Short mmCIF file of C-alpha atoms and ligand atoms in Angstrom, two decimals:
data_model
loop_
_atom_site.label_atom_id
_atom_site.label_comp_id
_atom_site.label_asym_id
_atom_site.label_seq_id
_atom_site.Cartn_x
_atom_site.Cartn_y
_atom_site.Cartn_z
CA UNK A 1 -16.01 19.45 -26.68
CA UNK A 2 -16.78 19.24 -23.26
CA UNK A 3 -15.57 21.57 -20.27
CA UNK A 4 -13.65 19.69 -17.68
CA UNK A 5 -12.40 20.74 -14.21
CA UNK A 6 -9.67 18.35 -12.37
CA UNK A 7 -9.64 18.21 -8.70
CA UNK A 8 -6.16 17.08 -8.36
CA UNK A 9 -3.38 17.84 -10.96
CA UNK A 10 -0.69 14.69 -10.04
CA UNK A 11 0.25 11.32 -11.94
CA UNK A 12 -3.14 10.55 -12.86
CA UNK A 13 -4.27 13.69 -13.55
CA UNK A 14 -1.80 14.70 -15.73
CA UNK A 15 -2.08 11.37 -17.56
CA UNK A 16 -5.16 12.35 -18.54
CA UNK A 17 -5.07 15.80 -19.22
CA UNK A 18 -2.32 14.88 -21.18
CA UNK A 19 -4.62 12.10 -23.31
CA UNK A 20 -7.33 14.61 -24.21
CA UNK A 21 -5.18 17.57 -25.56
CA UNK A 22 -3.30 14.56 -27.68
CA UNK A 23 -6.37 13.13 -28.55
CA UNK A 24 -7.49 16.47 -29.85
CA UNK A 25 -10.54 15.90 -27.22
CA UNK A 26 -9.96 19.06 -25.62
CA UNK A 27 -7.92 22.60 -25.88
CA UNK A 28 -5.85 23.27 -22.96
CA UNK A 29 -8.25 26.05 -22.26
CA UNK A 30 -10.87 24.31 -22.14
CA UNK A 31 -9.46 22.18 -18.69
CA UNK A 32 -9.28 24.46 -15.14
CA UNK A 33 -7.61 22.41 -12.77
CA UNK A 34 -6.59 23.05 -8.52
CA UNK A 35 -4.10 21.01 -6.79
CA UNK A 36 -3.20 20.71 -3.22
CA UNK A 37 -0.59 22.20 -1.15
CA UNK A 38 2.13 21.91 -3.50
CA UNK A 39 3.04 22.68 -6.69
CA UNK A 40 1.57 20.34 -9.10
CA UNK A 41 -0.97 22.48 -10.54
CA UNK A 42 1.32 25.17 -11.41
CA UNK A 43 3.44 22.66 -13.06
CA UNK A 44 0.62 21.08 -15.11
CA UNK A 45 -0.46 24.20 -16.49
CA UNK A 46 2.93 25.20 -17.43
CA UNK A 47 3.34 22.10 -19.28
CA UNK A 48 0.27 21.87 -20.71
CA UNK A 49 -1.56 25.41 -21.00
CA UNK A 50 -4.50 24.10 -19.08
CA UNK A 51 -6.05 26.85 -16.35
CA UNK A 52 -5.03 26.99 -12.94
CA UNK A 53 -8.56 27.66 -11.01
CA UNK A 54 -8.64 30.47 -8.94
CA UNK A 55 -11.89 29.52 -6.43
CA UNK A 56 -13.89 26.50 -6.41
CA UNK A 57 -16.36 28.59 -7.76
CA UNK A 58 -13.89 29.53 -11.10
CA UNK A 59 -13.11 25.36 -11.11
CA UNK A 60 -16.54 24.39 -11.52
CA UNK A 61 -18.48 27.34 -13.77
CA UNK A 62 -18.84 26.22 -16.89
CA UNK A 63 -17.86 23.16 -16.68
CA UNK A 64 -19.76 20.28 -18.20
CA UNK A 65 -17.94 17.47 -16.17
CA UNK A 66 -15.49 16.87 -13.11
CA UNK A 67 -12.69 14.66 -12.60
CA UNK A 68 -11.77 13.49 -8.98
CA UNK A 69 -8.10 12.95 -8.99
CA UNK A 70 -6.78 13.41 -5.78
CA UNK A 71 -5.73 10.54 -3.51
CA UNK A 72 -8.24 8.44 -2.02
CA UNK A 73 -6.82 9.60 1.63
CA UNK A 74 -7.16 13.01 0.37
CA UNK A 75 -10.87 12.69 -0.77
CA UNK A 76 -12.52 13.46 2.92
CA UNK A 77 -10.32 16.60 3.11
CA UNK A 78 -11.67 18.20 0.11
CA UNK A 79 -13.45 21.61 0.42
CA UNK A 80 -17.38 20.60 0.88
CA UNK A 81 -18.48 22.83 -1.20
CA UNK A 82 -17.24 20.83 -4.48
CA UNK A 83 -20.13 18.76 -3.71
CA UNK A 84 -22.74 21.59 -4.23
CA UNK A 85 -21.32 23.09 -6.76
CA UNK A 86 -21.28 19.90 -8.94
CA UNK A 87 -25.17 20.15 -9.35
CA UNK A 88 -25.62 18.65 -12.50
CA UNK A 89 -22.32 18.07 -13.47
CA UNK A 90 -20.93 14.77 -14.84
CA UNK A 91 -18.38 13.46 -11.88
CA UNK A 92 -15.38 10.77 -12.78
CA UNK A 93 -13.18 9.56 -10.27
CA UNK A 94 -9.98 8.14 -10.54
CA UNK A 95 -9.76 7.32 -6.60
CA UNK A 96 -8.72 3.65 -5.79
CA UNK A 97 -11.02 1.94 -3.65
CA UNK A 98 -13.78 4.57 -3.02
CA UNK A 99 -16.82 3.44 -3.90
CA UNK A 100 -19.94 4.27 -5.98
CA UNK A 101 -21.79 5.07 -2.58
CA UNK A 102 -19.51 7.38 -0.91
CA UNK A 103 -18.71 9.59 -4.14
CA UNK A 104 -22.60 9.65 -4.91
CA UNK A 105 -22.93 10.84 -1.28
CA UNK A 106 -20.75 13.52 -1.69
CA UNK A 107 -21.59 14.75 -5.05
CA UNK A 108 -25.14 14.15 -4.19
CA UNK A 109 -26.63 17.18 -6.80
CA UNK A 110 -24.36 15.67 -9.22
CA UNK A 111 -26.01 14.09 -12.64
CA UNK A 112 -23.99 11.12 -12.50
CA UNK A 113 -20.93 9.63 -10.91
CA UNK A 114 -18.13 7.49 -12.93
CA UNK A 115 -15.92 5.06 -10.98
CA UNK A 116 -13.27 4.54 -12.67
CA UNK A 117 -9.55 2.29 -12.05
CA UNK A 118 -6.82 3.11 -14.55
CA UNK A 119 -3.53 1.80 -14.60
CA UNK A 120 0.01 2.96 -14.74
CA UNK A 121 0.70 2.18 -18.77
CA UNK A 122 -2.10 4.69 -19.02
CA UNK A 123 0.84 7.44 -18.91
CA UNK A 124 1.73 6.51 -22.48
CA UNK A 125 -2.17 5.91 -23.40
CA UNK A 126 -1.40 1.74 -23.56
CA UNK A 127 -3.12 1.50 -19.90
CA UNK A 128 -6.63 -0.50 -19.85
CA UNK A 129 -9.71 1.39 -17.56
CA UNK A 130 -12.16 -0.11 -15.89
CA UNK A 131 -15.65 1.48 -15.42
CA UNK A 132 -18.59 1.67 -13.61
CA UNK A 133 -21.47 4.46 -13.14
CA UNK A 134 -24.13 4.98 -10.73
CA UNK A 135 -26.59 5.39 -13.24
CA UNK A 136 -26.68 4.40 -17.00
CA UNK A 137 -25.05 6.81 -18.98
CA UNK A 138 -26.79 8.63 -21.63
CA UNK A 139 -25.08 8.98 -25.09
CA UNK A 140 -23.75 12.01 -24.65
CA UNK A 141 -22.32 11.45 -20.81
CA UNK A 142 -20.90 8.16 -22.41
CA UNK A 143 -18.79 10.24 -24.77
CA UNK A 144 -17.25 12.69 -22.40
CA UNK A 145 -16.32 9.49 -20.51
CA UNK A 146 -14.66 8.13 -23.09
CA UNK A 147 -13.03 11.07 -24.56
CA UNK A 148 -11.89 11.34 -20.51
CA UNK A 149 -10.29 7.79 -20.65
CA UNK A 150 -9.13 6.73 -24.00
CA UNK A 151 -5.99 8.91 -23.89
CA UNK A 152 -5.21 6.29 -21.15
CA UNK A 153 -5.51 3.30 -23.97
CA UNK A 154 -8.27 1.07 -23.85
CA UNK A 155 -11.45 0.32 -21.59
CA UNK A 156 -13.68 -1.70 -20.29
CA UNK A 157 -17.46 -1.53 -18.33
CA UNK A 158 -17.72 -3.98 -15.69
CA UNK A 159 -20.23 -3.88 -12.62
CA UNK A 160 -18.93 -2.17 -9.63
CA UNK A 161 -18.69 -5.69 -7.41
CA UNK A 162 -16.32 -6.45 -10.09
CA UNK A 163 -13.82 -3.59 -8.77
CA UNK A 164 -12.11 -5.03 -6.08
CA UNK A 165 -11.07 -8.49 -9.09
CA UNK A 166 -10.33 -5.51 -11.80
CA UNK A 167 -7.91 -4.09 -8.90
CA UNK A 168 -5.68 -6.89 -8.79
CA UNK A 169 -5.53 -7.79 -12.31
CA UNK A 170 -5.18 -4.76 -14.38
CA UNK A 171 -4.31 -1.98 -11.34
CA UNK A 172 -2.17 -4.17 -9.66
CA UNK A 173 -1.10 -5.96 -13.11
CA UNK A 174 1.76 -3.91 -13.90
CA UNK A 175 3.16 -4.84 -10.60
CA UNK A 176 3.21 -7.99 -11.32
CA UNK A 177 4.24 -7.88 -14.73
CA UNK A 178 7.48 -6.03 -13.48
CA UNK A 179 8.30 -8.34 -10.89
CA UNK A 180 8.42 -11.02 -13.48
CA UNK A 181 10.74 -9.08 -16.01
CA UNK A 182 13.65 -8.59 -12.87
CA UNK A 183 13.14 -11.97 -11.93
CA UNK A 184 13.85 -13.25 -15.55
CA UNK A 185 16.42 -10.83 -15.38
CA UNK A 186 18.30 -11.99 -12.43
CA UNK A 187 18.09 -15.67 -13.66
CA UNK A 188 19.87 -14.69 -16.78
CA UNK A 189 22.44 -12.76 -14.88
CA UNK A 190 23.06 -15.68 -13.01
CA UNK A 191 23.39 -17.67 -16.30
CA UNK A 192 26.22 -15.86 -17.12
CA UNK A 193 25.15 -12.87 -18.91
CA UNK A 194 25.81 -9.26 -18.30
CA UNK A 195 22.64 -7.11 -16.90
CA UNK A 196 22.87 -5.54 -20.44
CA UNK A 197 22.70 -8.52 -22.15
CA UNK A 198 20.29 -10.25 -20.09
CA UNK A 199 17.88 -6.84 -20.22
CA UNK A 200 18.12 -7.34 -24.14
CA UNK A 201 17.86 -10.48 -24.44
CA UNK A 202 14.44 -10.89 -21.93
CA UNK A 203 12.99 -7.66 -22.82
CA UNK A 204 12.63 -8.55 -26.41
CA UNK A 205 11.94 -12.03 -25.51
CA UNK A 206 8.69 -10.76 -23.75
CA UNK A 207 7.65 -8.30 -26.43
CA UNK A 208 7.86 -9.82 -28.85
CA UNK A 209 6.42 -12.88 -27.64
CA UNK A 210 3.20 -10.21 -26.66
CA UNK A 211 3.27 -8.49 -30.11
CA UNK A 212 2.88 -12.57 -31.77
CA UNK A 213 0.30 -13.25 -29.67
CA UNK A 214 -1.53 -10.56 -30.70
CA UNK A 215 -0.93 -11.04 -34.13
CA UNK A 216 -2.54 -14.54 -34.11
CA UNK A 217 -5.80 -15.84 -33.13
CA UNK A 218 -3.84 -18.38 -31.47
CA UNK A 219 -4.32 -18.83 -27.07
CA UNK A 220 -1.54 -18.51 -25.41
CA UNK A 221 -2.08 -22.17 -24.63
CA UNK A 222 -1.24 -23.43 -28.37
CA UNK A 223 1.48 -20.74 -28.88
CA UNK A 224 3.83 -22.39 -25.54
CA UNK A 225 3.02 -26.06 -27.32
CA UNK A 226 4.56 -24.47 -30.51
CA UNK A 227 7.98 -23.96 -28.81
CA UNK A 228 7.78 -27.19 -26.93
CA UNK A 229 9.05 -30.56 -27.90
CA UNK A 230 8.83 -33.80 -26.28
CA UNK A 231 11.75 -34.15 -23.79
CA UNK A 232 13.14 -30.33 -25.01
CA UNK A 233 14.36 -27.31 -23.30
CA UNK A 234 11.51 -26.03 -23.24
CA UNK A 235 9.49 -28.84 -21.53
CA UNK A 236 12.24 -29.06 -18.97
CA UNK A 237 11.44 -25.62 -17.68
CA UNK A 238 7.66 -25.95 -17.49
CA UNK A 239 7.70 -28.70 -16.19
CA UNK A 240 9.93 -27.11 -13.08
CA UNK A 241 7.53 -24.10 -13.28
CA UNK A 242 4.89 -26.88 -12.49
CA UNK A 243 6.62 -28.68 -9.96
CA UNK A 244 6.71 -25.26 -8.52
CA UNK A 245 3.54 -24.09 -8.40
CA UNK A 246 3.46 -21.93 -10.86
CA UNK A 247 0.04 -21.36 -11.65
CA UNK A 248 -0.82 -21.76 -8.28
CA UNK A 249 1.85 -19.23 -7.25
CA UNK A 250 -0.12 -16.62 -9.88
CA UNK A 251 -3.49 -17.13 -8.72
CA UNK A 252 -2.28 -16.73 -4.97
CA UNK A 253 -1.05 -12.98 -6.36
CA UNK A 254 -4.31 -12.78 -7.50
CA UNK A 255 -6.31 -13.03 -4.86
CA UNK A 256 -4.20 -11.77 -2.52
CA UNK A 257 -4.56 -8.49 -3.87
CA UNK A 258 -8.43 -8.35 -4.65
CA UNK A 259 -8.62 -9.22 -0.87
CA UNK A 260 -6.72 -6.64 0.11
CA UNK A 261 -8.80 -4.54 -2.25
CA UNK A 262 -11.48 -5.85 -0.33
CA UNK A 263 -10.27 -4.93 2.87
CA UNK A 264 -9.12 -1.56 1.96
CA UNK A 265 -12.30 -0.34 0.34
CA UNK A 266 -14.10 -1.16 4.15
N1 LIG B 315 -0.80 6.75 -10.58
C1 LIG B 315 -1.46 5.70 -11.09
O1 LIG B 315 -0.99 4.97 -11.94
C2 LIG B 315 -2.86 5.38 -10.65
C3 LIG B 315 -3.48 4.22 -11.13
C4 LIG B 315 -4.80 3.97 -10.78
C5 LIG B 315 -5.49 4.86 -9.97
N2 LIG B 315 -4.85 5.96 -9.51
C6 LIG B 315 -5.58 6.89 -8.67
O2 LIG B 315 -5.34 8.20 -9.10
C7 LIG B 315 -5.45 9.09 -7.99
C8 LIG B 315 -4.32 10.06 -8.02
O3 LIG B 315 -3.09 9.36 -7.96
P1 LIG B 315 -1.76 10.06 -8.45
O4 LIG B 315 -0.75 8.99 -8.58
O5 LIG B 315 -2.05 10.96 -9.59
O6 LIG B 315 -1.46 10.94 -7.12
P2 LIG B 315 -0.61 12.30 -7.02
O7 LIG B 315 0.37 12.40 -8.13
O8 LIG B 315 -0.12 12.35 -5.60
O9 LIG B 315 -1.71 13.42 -7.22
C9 LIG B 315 -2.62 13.81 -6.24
C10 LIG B 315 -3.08 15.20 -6.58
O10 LIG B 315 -4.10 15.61 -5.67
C11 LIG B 315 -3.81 16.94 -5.28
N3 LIG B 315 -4.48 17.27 -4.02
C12 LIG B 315 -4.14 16.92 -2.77
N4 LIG B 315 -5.01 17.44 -1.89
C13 LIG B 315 -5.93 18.14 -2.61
C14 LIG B 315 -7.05 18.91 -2.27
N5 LIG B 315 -7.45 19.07 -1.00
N6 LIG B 315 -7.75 19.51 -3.27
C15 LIG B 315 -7.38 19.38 -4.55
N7 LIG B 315 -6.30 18.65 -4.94
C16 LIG B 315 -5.59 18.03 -3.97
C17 LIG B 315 -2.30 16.98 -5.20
O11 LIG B 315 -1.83 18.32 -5.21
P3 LIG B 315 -0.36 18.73 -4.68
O12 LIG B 315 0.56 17.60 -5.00
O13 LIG B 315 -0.07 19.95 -5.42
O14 LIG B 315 -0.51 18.93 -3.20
C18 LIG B 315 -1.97 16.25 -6.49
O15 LIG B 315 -2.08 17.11 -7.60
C19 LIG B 315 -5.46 8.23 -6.74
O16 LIG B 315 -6.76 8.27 -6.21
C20 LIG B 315 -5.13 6.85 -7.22
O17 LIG B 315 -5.88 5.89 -6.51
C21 LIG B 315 -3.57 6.25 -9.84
#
């Protein structure tokens, strides 16, 4: 399997590192990894038996691919000379809103530069990753890639003018997912039930309401007509969802946050 150096050794990093020593991808030793001016790489390596790099030399000899995985703010402070000394190396990012052009600048010897946006369910490997490359990736490129991301769960190629739209739903997703659950939440509290009954009772509700939806070929559309009757419960509460915007309301979200993607990535 391939070598792998991690600039960065946080969240996302560990994540990852995490996903290919599951996976059986990689051996701990076979990932050298440098953090920042904490501790984080020291506690990665502990936990996981990867290699704490000693130079920037020692991160990048031998190694058959890089992973950015610092924070975008902390990309323009990193020591030049990664850029040189990932001549011919495979680079992946992880960085939010830095683009194509600016990592290909800086790892301008490089053989080819992943973009990548994972998500935070990608800490238990049910996280969805969008990607996008500079160049097309050869066969063998396309597996270190994937070896790379499916620990986070699933993923997905999409072109890079697709980022800042894959940024709101799936990167931003989560976000909105869990703003929903409390919401549901409080209503329920304020139906009378206990937090601990209400956090049972939606909880499962939205699980398992997710697990038959994937069990069927049904849409979503034709499942929610299946629970409601004519004049029902359940028609009285879509139709207030309606008469408040609802869908509306979710596609504001939406593109609220792919333009402040947009914005951002200026
Ligand atoms: N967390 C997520 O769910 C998520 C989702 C999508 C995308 N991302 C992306 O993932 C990236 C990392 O996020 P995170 O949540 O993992 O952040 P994090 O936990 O703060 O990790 C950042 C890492 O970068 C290290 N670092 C800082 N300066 C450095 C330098 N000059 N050289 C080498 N390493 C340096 C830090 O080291 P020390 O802490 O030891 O100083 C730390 O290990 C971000 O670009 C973010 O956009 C994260």
């Amino acid at each position: 399997m391939a070598k792998l150096s991690f600039i960065g050794a946080g969240r996302m990093a560990g994540a990852i590192v995490r996903g290919l020593i599951r996976s059986g991808a990689c051996v701990p030793s076979d990932i050298k990894i440098i953090g920042g001016a904490n501790h984080s790489a020291k506690d990665l390596a502990k936990e996981t038996g990867v290699i704490i790099a000693t130079s920037a030399e020692d991160l990048f000899a031998g190694a058959d691919a890089v992973v950015v995985a610092c924070k975008p703010q902390q990309f323009p402070m990193l020591n030049e000379s990664y850029g040189k000394l990932a001549k011919d190396k495979l680079v992946l990012s992880v960085l939010a809103g830095t683009r194509l052009a600016t990592l290909t600048q800086f790892f301008n010897s490089s053989r080819n530069v992943v973009r990548t946006m994972p998500n935070t369910p990608g800490a238990i490997g049910k996280g969805v990753t969008a990607l996008c490359s500079a160049k097309t990736l050869t066969t063998s490129d396309r597996a270190i890639v994937s070896a790379i991301c499916d620990g986070l769960g699933m993923t997905l190629e999409i072109p890079e003018n697709m980022f800042d739209a894959v940024t709101a739903v799936s990167g931003s997703g989560p976000g909105f997912f869990f703003e929903t659950i409390s919401a549901y939440e409080e209503a329920a509290v304020e139906l009378g039930f206990t937090p601990v009954q209400a956090q049972l009772l939606v909880r499962q509700t939205f699980l398992g309401s997710l697990a038959l939806l994937q069990s069927t070929q049904e849409t979503p559309e034709t499942l929610r007509n299946q629970v409601t009757s004519p004049g029902g419960t359940t028609k009285a509460g879509l139709d207030a969802l309606a008469k408040n915007q609802f869908r509306e309301t979710i596609k504001a979200a939406l593109l609220a946050a792919k333009n402040r993607s947009e914005e951002l990535g200026k």
